[in-house]
Every structure is written in structure tokens, then in C-alpha cells.
CSV table of C-alpha atoms and ligand atoms in Angstrom, one decimal:
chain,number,residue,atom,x,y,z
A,1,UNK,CA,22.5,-11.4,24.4
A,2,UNK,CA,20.6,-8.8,26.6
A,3,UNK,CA,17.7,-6.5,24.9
A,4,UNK,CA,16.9,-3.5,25.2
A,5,UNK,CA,13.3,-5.1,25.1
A,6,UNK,CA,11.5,-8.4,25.5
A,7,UNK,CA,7.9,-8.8,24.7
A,8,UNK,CA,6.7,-11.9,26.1
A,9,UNK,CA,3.0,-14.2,26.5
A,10,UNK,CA,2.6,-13.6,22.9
A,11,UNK,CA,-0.9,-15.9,21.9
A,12,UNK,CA,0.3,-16.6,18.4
A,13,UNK,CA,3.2,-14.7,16.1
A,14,UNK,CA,2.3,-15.0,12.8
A,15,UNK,CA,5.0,-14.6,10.0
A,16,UNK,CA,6.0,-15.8,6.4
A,17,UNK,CA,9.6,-16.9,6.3
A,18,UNK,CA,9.7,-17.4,2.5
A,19,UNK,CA,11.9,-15.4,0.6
A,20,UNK,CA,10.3,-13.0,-1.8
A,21,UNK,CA,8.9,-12.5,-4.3
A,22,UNK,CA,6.1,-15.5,-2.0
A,23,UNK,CA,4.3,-17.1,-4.9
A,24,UNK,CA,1.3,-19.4,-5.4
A,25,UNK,CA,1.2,-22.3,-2.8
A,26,UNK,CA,3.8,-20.5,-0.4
A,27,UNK,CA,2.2,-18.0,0.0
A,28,UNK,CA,-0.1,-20.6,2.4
A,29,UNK,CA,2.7,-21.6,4.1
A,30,UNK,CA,3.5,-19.0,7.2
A,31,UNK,CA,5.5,-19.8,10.5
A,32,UNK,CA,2.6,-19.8,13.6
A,33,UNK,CA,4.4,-19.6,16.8
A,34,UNK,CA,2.5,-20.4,20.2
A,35,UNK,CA,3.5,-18.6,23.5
A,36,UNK,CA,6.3,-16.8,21.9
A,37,UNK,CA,8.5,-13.6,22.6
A,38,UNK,CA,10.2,-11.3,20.7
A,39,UNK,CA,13.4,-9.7,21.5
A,40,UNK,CA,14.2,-6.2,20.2
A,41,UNK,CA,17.4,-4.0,20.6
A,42,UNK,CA,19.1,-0.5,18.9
A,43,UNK,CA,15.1,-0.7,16.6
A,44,UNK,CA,16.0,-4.3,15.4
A,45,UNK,CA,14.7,-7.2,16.0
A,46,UNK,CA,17.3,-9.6,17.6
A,47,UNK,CA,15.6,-12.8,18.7
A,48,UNK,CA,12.1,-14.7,18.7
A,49,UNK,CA,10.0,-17.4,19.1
A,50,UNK,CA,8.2,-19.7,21.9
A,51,UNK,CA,8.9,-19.5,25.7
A,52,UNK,CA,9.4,-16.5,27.2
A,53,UNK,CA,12.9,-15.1,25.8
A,54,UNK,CA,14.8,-15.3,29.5
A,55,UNK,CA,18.1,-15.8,27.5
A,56,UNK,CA,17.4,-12.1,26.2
A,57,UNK,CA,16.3,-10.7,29.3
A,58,UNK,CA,19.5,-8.9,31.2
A,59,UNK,CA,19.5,-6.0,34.1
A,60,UNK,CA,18.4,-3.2,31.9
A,61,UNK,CA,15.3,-4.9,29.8
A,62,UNK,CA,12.0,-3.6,29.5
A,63,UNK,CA,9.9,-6.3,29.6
A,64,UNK,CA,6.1,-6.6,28.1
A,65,UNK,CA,3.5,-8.6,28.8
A,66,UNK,CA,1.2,-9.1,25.4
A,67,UNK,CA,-1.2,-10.8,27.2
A,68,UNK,CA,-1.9,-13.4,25.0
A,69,UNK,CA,-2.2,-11.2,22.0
A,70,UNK,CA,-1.4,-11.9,17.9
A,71,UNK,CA,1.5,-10.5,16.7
A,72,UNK,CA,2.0,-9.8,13.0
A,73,UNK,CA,5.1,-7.9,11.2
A,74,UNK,CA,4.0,-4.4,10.8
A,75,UNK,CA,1.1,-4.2,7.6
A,76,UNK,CA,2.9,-2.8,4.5
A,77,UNK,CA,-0.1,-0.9,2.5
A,78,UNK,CA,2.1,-0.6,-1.1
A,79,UNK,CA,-0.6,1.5,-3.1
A,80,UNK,CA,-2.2,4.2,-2.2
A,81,UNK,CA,-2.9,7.6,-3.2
A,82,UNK,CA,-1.9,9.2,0.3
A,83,UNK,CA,-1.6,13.2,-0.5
A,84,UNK,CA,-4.4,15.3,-2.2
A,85,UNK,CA,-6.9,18.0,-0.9
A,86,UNK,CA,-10.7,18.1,-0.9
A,87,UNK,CA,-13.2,15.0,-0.9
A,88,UNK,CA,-15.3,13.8,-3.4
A,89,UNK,CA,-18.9,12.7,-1.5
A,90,UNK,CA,-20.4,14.6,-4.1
A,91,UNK,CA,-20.0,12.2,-6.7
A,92,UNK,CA,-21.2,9.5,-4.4
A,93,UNK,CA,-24.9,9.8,-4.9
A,94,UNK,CA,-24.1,9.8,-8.8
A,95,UNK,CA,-22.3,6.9,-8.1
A,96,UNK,CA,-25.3,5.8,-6.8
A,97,UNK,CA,-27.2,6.6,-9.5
A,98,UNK,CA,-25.2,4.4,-11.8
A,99,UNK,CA,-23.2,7.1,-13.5
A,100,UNK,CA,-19.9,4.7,-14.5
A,101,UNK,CA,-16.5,5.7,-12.8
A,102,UNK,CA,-14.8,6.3,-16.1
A,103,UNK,CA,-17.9,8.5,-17.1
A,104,UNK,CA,-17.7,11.0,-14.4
A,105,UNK,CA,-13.8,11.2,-15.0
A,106,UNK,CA,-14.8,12.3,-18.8
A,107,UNK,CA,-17.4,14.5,-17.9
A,108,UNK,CA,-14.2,16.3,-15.8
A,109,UNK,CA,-15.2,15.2,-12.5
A,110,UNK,CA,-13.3,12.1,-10.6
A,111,UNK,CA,-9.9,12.4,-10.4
A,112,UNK,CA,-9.7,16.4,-13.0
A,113,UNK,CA,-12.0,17.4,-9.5
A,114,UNK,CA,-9.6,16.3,-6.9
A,115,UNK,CA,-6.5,17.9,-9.1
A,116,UNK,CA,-8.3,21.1,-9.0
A,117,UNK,CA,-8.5,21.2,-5.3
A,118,UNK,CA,-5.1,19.9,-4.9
A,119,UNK,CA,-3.6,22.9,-7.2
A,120,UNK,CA,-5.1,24.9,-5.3
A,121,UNK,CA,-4.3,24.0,-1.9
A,122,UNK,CA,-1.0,25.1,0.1
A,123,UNK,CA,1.7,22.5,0.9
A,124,UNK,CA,0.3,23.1,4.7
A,125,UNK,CA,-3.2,22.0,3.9
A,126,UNK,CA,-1.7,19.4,2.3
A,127,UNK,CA,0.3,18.0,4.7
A,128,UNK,CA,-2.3,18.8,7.5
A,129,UNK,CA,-4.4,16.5,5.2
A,130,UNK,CA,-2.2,14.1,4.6
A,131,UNK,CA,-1.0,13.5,8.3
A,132,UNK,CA,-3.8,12.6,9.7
A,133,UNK,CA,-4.6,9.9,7.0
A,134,UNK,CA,-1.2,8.3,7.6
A,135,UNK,CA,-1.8,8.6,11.4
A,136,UNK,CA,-5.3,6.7,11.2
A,137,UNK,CA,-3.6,4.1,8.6
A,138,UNK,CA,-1.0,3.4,11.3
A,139,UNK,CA,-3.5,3.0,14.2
A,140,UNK,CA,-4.8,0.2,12.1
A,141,UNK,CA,-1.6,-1.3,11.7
A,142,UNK,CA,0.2,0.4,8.9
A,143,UNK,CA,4.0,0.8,9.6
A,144,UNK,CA,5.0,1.0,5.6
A,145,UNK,CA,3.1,2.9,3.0
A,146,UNK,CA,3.6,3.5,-0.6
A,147,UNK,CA,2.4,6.8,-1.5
A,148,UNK,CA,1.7,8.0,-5.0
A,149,UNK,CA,1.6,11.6,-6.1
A,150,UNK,CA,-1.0,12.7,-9.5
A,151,UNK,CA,-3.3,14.7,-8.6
A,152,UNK,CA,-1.0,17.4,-9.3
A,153,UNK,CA,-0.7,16.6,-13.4
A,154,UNK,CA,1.5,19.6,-13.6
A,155,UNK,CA,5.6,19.7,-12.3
A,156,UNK,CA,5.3,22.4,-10.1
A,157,UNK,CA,1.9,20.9,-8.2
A,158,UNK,CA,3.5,17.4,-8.4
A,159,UNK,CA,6.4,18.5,-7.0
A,160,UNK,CA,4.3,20.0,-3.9
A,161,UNK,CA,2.9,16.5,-3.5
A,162,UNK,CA,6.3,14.8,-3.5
A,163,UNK,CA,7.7,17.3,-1.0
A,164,UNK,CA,4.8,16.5,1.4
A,165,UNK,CA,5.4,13.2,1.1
A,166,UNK,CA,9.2,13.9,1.9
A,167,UNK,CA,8.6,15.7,4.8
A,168,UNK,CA,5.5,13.3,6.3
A,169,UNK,CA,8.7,11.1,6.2
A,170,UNK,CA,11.0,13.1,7.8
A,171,UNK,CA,8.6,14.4,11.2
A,172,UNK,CA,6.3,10.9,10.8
A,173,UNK,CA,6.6,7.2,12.1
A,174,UNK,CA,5.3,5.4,9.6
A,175,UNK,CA,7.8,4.9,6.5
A,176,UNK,CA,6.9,6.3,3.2
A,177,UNK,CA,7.9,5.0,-0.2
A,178,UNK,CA,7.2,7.8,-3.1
A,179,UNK,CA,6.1,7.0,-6.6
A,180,UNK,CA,5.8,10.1,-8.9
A,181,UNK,CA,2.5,9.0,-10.6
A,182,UNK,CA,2.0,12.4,-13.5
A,183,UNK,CA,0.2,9.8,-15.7
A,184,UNK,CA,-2.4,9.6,-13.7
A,185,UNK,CA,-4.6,11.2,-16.0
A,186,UNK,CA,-4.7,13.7,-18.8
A,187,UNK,CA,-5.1,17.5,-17.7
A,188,UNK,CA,-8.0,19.7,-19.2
A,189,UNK,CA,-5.5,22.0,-20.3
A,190,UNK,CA,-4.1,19.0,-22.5
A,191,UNK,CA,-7.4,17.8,-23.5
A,192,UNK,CA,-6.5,18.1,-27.3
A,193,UNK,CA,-3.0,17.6,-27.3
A,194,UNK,CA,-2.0,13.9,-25.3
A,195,UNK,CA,1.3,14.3,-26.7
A,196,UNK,CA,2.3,17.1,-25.3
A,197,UNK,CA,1.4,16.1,-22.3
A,198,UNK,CA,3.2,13.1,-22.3
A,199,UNK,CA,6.0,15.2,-23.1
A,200,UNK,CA,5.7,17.1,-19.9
A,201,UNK,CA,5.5,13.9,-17.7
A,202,UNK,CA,8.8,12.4,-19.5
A,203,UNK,CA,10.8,15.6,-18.9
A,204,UNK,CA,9.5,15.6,-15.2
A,205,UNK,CA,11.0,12.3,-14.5
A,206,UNK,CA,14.4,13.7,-15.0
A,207,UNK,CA,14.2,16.7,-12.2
A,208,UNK,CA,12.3,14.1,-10.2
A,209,UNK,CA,15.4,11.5,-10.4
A,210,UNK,CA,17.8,14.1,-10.0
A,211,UNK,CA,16.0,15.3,-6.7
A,212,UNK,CA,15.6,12.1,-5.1
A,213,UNK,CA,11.6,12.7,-4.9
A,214,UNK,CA,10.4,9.1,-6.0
A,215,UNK,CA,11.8,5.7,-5.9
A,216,UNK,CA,9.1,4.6,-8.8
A,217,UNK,CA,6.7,5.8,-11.6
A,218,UNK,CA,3.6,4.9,-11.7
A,219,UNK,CA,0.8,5.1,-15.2
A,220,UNK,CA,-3.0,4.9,-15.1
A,221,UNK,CA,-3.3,2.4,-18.1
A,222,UNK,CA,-6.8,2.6,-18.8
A,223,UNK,CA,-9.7,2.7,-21.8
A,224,UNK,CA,-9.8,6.6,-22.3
A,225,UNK,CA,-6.8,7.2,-19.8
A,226,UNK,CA,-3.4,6.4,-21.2
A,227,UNK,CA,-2.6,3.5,-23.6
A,228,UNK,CA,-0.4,0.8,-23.3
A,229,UNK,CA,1.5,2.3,-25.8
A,230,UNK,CA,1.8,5.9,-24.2
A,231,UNK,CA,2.4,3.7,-20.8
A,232,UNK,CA,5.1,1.8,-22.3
A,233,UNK,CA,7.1,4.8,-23.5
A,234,UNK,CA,7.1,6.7,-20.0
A,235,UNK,CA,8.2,3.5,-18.1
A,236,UNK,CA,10.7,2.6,-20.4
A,237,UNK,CA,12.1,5.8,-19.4
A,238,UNK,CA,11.6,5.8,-15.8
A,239,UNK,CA,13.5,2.3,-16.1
A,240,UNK,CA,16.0,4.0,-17.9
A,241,UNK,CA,16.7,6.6,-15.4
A,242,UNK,CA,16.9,3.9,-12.1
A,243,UNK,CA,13.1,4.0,-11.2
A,244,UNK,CA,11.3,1.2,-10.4
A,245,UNK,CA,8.1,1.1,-12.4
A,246,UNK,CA,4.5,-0.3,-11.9
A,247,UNK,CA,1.1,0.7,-13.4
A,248,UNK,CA,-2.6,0.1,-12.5
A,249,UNK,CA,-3.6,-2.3,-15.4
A,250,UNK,CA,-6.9,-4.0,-16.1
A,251,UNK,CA,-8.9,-2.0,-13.7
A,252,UNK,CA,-11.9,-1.5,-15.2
A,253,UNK,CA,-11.3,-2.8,-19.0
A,254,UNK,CA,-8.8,-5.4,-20.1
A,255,UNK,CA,-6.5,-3.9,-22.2
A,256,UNK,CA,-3.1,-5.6,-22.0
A,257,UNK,CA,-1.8,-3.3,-19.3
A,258,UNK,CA,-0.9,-6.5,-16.8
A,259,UNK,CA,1.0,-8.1,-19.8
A,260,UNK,CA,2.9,-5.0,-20.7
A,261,UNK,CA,4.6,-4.8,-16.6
A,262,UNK,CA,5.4,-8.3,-16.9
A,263,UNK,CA,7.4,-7.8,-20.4
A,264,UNK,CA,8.8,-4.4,-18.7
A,265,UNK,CA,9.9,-5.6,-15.4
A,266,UNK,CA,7.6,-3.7,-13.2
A,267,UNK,CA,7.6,-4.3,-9.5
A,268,UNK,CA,3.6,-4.2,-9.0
A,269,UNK,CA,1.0,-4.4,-11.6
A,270,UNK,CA,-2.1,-2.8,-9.9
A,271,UNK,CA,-5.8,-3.7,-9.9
A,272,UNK,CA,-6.4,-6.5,-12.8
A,273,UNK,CA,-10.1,-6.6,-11.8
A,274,UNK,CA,-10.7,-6.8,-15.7
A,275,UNK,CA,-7.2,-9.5,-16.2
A,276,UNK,CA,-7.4,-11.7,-19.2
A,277,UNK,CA,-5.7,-15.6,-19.5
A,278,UNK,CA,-3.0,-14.4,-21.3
A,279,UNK,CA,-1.8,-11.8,-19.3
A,280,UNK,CA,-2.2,-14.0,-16.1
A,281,UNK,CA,0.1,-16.2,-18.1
A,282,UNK,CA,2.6,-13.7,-18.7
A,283,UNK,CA,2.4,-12.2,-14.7
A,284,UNK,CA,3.2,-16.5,-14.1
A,285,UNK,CA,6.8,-16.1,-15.6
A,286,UNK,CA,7.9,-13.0,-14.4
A,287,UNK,CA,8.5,-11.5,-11.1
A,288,UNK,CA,5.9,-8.6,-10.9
A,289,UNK,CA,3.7,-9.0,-8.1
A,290,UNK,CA,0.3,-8.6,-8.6
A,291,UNK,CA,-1.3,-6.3,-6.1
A,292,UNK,CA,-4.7,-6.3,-5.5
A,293,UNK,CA,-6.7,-3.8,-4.6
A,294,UNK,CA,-10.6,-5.3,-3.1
A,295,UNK,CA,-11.6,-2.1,-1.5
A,296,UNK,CA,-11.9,-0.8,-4.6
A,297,UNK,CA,-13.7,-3.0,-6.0
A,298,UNK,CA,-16.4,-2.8,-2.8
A,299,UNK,CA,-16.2,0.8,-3.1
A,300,UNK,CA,-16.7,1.2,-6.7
A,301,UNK,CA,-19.4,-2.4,-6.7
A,302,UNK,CA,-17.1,-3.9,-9.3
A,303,UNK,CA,-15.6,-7.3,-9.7
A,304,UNK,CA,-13.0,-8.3,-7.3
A,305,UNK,CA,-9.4,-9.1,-9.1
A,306,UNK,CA,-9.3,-13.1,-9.6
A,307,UNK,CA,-7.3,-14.0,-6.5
A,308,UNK,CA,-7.2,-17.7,-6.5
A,309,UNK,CA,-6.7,-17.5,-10.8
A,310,UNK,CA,-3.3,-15.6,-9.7
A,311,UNK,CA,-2.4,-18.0,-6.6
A,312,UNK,CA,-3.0,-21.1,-8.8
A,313,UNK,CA,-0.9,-19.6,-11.6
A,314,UNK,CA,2.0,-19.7,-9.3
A,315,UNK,CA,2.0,-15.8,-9.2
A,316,UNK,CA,3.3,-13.7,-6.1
A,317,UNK,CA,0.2,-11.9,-4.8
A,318,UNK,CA,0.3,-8.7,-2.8
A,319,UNK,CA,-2.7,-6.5,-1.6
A,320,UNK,CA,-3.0,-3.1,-0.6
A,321,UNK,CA,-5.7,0.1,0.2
A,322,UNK,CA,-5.8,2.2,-2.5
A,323,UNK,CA,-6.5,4.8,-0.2
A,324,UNK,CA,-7.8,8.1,-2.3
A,325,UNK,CA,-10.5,9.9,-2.3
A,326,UNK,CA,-12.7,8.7,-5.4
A,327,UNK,CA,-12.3,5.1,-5.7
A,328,UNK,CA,-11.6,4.2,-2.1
A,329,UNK,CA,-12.1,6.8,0.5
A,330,UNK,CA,-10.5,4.5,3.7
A,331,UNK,CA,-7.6,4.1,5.9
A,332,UNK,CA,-9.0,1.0,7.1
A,333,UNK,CA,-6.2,-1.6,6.1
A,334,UNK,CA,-7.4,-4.3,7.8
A,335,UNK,CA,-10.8,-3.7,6.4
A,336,UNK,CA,-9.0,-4.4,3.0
A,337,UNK,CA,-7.6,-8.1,4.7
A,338,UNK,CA,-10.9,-9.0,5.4
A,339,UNK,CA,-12.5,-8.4,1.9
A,340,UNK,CA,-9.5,-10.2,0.5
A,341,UNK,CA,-10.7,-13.0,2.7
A,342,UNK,CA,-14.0,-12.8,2.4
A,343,UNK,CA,-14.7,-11.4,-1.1
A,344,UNK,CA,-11.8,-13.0,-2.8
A,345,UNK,CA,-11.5,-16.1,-1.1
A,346,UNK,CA,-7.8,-15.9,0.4
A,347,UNK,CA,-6.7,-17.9,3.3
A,348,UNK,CA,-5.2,-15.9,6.6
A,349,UNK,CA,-1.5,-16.9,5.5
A,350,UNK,CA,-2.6,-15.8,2.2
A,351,UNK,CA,-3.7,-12.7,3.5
A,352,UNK,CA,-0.6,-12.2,5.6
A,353,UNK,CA,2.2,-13.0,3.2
A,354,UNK,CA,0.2,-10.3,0.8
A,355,UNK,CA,0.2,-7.5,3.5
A,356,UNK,CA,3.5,-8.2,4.5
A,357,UNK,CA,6.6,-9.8,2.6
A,358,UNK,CA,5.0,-8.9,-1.0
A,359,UNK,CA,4.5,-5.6,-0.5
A,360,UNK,CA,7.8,-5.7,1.3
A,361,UNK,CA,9.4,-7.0,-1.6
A,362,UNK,CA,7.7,-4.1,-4.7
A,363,UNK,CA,8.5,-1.5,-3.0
A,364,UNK,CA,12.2,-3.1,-2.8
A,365,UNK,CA,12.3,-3.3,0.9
A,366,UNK,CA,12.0,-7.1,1.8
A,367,UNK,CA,15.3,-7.0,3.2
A,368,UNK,CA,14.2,-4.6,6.3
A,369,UNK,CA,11.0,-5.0,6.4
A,370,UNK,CA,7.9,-7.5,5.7
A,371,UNK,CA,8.6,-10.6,8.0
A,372,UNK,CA,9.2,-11.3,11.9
A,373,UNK,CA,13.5,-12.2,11.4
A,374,UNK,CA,16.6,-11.7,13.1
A,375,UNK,CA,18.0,-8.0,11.7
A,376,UNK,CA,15.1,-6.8,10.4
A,377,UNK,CA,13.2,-3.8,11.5
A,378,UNK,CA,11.3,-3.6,14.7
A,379,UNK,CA,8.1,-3.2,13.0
A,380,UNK,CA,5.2,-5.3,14.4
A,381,UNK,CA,1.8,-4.8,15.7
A,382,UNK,CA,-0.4,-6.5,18.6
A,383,UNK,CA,-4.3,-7.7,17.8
A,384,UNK,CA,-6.5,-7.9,20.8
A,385,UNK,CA,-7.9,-11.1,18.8
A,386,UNK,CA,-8.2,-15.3,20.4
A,387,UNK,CA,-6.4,-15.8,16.9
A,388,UNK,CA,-5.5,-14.6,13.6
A,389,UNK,CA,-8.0,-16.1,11.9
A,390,UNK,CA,-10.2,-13.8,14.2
A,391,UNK,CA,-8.6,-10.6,12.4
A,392,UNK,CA,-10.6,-11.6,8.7
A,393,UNK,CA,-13.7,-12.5,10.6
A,394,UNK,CA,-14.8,-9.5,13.1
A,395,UNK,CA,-14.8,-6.6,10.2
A,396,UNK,CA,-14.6,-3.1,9.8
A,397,UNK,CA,-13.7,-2.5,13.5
A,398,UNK,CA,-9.9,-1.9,14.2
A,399,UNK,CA,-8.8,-4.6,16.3
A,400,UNK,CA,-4.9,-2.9,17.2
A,401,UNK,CA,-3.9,-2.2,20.1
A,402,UNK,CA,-0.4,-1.3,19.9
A,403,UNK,CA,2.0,-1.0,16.8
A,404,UNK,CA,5.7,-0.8,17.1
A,405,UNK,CA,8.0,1.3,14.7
A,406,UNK,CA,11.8,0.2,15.0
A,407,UNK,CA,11.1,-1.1,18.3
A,408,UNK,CA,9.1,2.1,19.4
A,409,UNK,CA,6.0,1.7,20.5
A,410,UNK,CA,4.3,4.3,18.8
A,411,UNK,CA,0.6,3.4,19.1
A,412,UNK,CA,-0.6,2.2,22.4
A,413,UNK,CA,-3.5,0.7,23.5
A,414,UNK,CA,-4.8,2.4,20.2
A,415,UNK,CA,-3.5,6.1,20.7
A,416,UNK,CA,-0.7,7.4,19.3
A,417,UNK,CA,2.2,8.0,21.2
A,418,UNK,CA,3.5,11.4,21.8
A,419,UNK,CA,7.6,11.9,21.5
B,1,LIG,O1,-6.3,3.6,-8.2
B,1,LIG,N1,-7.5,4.3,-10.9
B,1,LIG,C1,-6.9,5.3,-10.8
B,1,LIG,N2,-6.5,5.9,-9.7
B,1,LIG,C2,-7.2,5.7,-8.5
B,1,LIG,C3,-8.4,6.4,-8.3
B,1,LIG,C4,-8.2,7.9,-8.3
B,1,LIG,C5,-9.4,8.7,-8.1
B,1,LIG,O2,-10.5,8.4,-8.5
B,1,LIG,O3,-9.2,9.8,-7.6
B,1,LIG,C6,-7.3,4.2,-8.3
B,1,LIG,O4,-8.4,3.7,-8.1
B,2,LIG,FE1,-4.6,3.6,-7.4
């Protein structure tokens, strides 16, 4: 079959070929091909492996040399907080000064701070915003991102953040997967009434379903956030209504929030820095990938999330950014592969299989995206590295040179590509 493009003197193509969700032990085991090519035609991918791919080479085929570069399936980031306005450096130096996270949230700072800017912005500044985050994530390798609203906490504000989100989709490369997150935390205006908030966030699922805005729903299930029993009522009805659900659970206190998505069903439980031995138990028998979230816990200085607990336990791993502006103010993806390496002690095919497939496979798009196969998406990306290995040991630098979109290249030689 002739391509429409070959790209050839590959160093080493790294990809899982498990099918997800990739738990425990295989999440070790990747495919490492030597000297290989891949073949790409109409945005899929329609051949690979070693040698140079002559038998998809015809008159009309652009052919590229990678120069002995790695090539890994494009990096899914599936949690981050992509749209808001404003910054919070501010809080950094009480941060410093040992003021607790959850603190400066009750004092109306943390995330209240960044909802007040966010209100207050236009869905221009937004976007503005917004796009050149998602343009910095995909220089570093980003080609998926799941992209949370909540700092809206009111429909009409959390509708502006889901409409940015539409459109980034609509004008940008990358692919973004919305999750309407209105428990994210409790509005002042709400302060002494919780109820009626939750009110407002279960009626706003149905216009968000009936609009098409979000594919899940997403609840901040913390100490002095919302409970697991407020958390269980809205996902129960975002399940009702055809979402997928997931929740940030055990962040910063263990209180049963990674146990309550494995009895629901959710796709990702998020965070479980603060995960107790039964709830890793109950993640073990179900199929809720547990997505972890280390820059966080560098950002914030607390524990990482017990990686190799989960892997042992036979539980399908996935990690991701976080990217927002209080608890992890970075685009750097790959700086979030090397502190899963080096902080929580994952292997590179660990590491791979949980920026790639598992991800893939929460945000319910394993079948198009999240491994190097035959009829998948085009989406890879080239390292200027000896190795893999080499991408979790030289940090914080971005080490991509080009990333390829449904078999565009849209970053080259680390610059975006201009239609
Ligand atoms: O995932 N934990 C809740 N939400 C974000 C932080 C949001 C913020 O501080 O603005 C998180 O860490
Ligand atoms: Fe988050």
C-alpha cells in the first residue's frame, strides 16, 4: 500500500500494545522497536515497525528522515484544569510561609480567587489565555487533553468555560475532552447554604447534557470541600444522564473518595496522595484508573500518590498535569513523566503506558488514540533523545522536536506550524 507519508531511521518507537484498561505488571511490558518507520495515510496510521517501510513507499510519498530519533504515541495529559483567568503567585510566598492549601482556600483565596477573575473575564481573554497553554502543552508533546471547567461555580460562567473549550477544539490541533467540574468548590455566595448549591450543580448537568458541552463530571471530594456523600449524589446523576464520571479523591485527606469511584464506576479517580489500604483494594477490582497527579504533589511539597502500592495491586495506573493555576502552575508534561520516574519510582514503560493508553482509555478514547497501531490516529511525537530512558533523566527541559496531529506535523523542530 502506498502512503501518503513514511517516516523512516526511527532510533527506537516506543508503544504499549496491551489492551486497556493496562494494569499492574503490564503496564511494564511495552513494544521497543529498533530502526523502525512508520507509515501514515488520509491522518491514520497505516503501517509500522523495523526497516525502512519501502513496501509503503509509492511515487507520491513524502518521506522523513527522523534521524535516529524516539518516537512515542502522542502524550494524552487526562486532567487538567485548562481554562481560567488570572494567576495566583501571590499566594506562593504564603505557600512559602507554610499557610496549608486547604487553609488559604477557607480564608477565600485558592481556587474562590481564581473564580473571581474568571467571572469576570470575557470569553476572549479566556480563550486568548487558554490557547497559549494548550499551544505550550503541545510543544511538549501533548496531542490529547482533558480539560475541566469550575472555576466558573455558577451556570452562566461555567458555561463560558465550556464554550472556550468547544471552540479551542474547533480552531486548535490538539484534541480536547470536556468535563463540566461545578463541584469544584463551594461559592461564597453559598457559603451557608451547601444544599442549594448542590442543587444548582445537579440542574446544570441537564442543560450541560442536552448541549453536548462535557463528556464527564467531575467533584472536588475533599475535607471541607464536598463529601463523599454530596459527591455521590451528583455523580450518580451525571451517570444517570450518559456522563462519564470521575472525582479527585484522597488528595490531601483520606476520606473514602477513591473507594466511592470504584463502587460508582468512574473512569479516573484523581490524586489519592492521602489513599488508604482499603480503597486501594477496592480500585484492584474495578476498572477506574487511578491517575496520578506528581506535579502536584512537587508543587504543593506533599506526598507523592503510592505508585508502586497501585501497580502491585494489579491497578491500571494513568498520570497526568494537573495543569491550573494554584496547585500546579505548568504545561510541562514531560516534566510530570520525569517526577513519576523519579519521585514515584515508575519504570519508562510504566511511565509510557500511563501517558498514553490509560489516559487513552478514561477519557473513553483508546480506540483512536493512546498507542502506535494500524487505524489509529496519526498522533506521535519525535524526542531528540539516544533513548527513552533519556526522556525521565534530562528534566525540566523540553526534549520535542516535532509532534504530529492526524499525520500533520504540526510542531516542527519545536515551533508550531502555521496552516
Ligand atoms: O486538582 N484540587 C482541586 N483542584 C485543583 C486545584 C485547583 C486550584 O487550586 O485552583 C487540583 O489540584
Ligand atoms: Fe485537578
Amino acid at each position: 500500500m502506498n502512503a501518503g507519508l513514511v517516516v523512516r531511521n526511527i532510533g527506537e518507537l516506543w508503544t504499549t500494545h496491551h489492551l486497556p484498561p493496562v494494569r499492574g505488571a503490564a503496564m511494564n511490558d511495552v513494544t521497543v522497536l529498533k530502526d523502525a518507520f512508520i507509515a501514515v495515510n488520509n491522518g491514520l496510521i497505516v503501517g509500522f515497525g523495523s526497516g525502512s517501510g519501502d513496501a509503503f513507499v509509492g511515487p507520491v510519498t513524502e518521506i522523513r528522515d527522523a534521524c535516529r530519533m524516539v518516537l512515542t504515541p502522542g502524550l494524552v495529559d487526562g486532567h487538567t484544569h485548562l481554562v481560567h483567568a488570572g494567576s495566583r503567585e501571590h499566594e506562593f510566598a504564603l505557600k512559602l510561609q507554610g499557610v496549608p492549601y486547604l487553609e488559604i482556600l477557607k480564608r477565600g483565596g485558592g481556587i474562590l480567587s481564581t473564580v473571581a477573575a474568571t467571572r469576570a473575564a470575557s470569553f476572549d481573554e479566556l480563550y486568548d489565555q487558554a490557547r497559549k497553554s494548550l499551544l505550550r502543552m503541545l510543544a511538549f508533546g501533548v496531542t490529547t487533553v482533558e480539560a475541566k471547567s469550575g472555576y466558573g461555580l455558577e451556570p452562566k460562567s461555567e458555561r463560558k468555560i465550556l464554550k472556550v473549550i468547544e471552540k479551542l477544539n474547533e480552531t486548535q490541533a490538539v484534541t480536547l475532552i470536556p468535563t463540566a467540574m461545578g463541584a469544584h468548590a463551594i461559592p461564597a455566595e453559598y457559603a451557608f447554604d451547601r444544599e442549594g448549591y448542590v442543587a444548582t450543580v445537579l440542574a446544570d448537568l441537564e442543560t450541560i447534557r442536552l448541549d453536548g458541552l462535557a463528556e464527564s463530571v467531575d467533584v472536588f471530594c475533599e475535607a471541607g470541600v464536598f463529601t463523599v456523600s454530596e459527591t455521590k449524589r451528583i455523580l450518580m446523576r451525571a451517570k444517570e444522564l450518559g456522563f462519564a464520571i470521575r472525582v479527585h479523591a484522597d488528595e490531601i485527606v483520606s476520606t473514602g473518595g477513591a473507594g466511592l469511584a470504584a463502587e460508582l464506576g468512574c473512569a479516573s479517580a484523581d490524586h489519592l496522595m492521602a489513599i488508604n489500604d482499603k480503597d486501594i483494594l477496592a480500585l484492584a477490582g474495578s476498572d477506574t484508573v487511578a491517575n496520578l497527579l506528581p506535579g502536584t504533589s512537587f508543587y504543593l511539597g506533599h506526598d507523592y500518590a503510592p505508585a508502586r502500592r497501585l501497580i502491585a495491586a494489579n491497578i491500571a495506573v494513568g498520570i497526568a498535569s494537573d495543569y491550573n493555576p494554584g496547585s500546579c502552575p505548568s504545561e510541562n508534561f514531560q516534566f510530570t513523566l520525569q517526577l513519576a520516574a523519579n519521585q514515584m519510582k515508575m519504570t519508562p514503560s510504566e511511565v509510557l503506558t500511563a501517558a498514553t493508553i490509560n489516559p487513552g482509555y478514561h477519557l473513553g478514547k483508546s480506540d483512536r488514540i493512546g498507542s502506535i497501531a494500524i487505524g489509529k490516529d496519526a498522533d506521535f511525537v519525535l524526542f531528540d533523545v539516544p533513548n527513552f530512558d533519556y526522556v525521565l533523566y534530562h528534566f525540566g527541559v523540553n526534549l520535542v522536536v516535532d509532534v504530529y496531529k492526524k499525520g500533520r506535523r504540526v510542531i516542527a523542530d519545536g515551533r508550531l506550524v502555521k496552516e
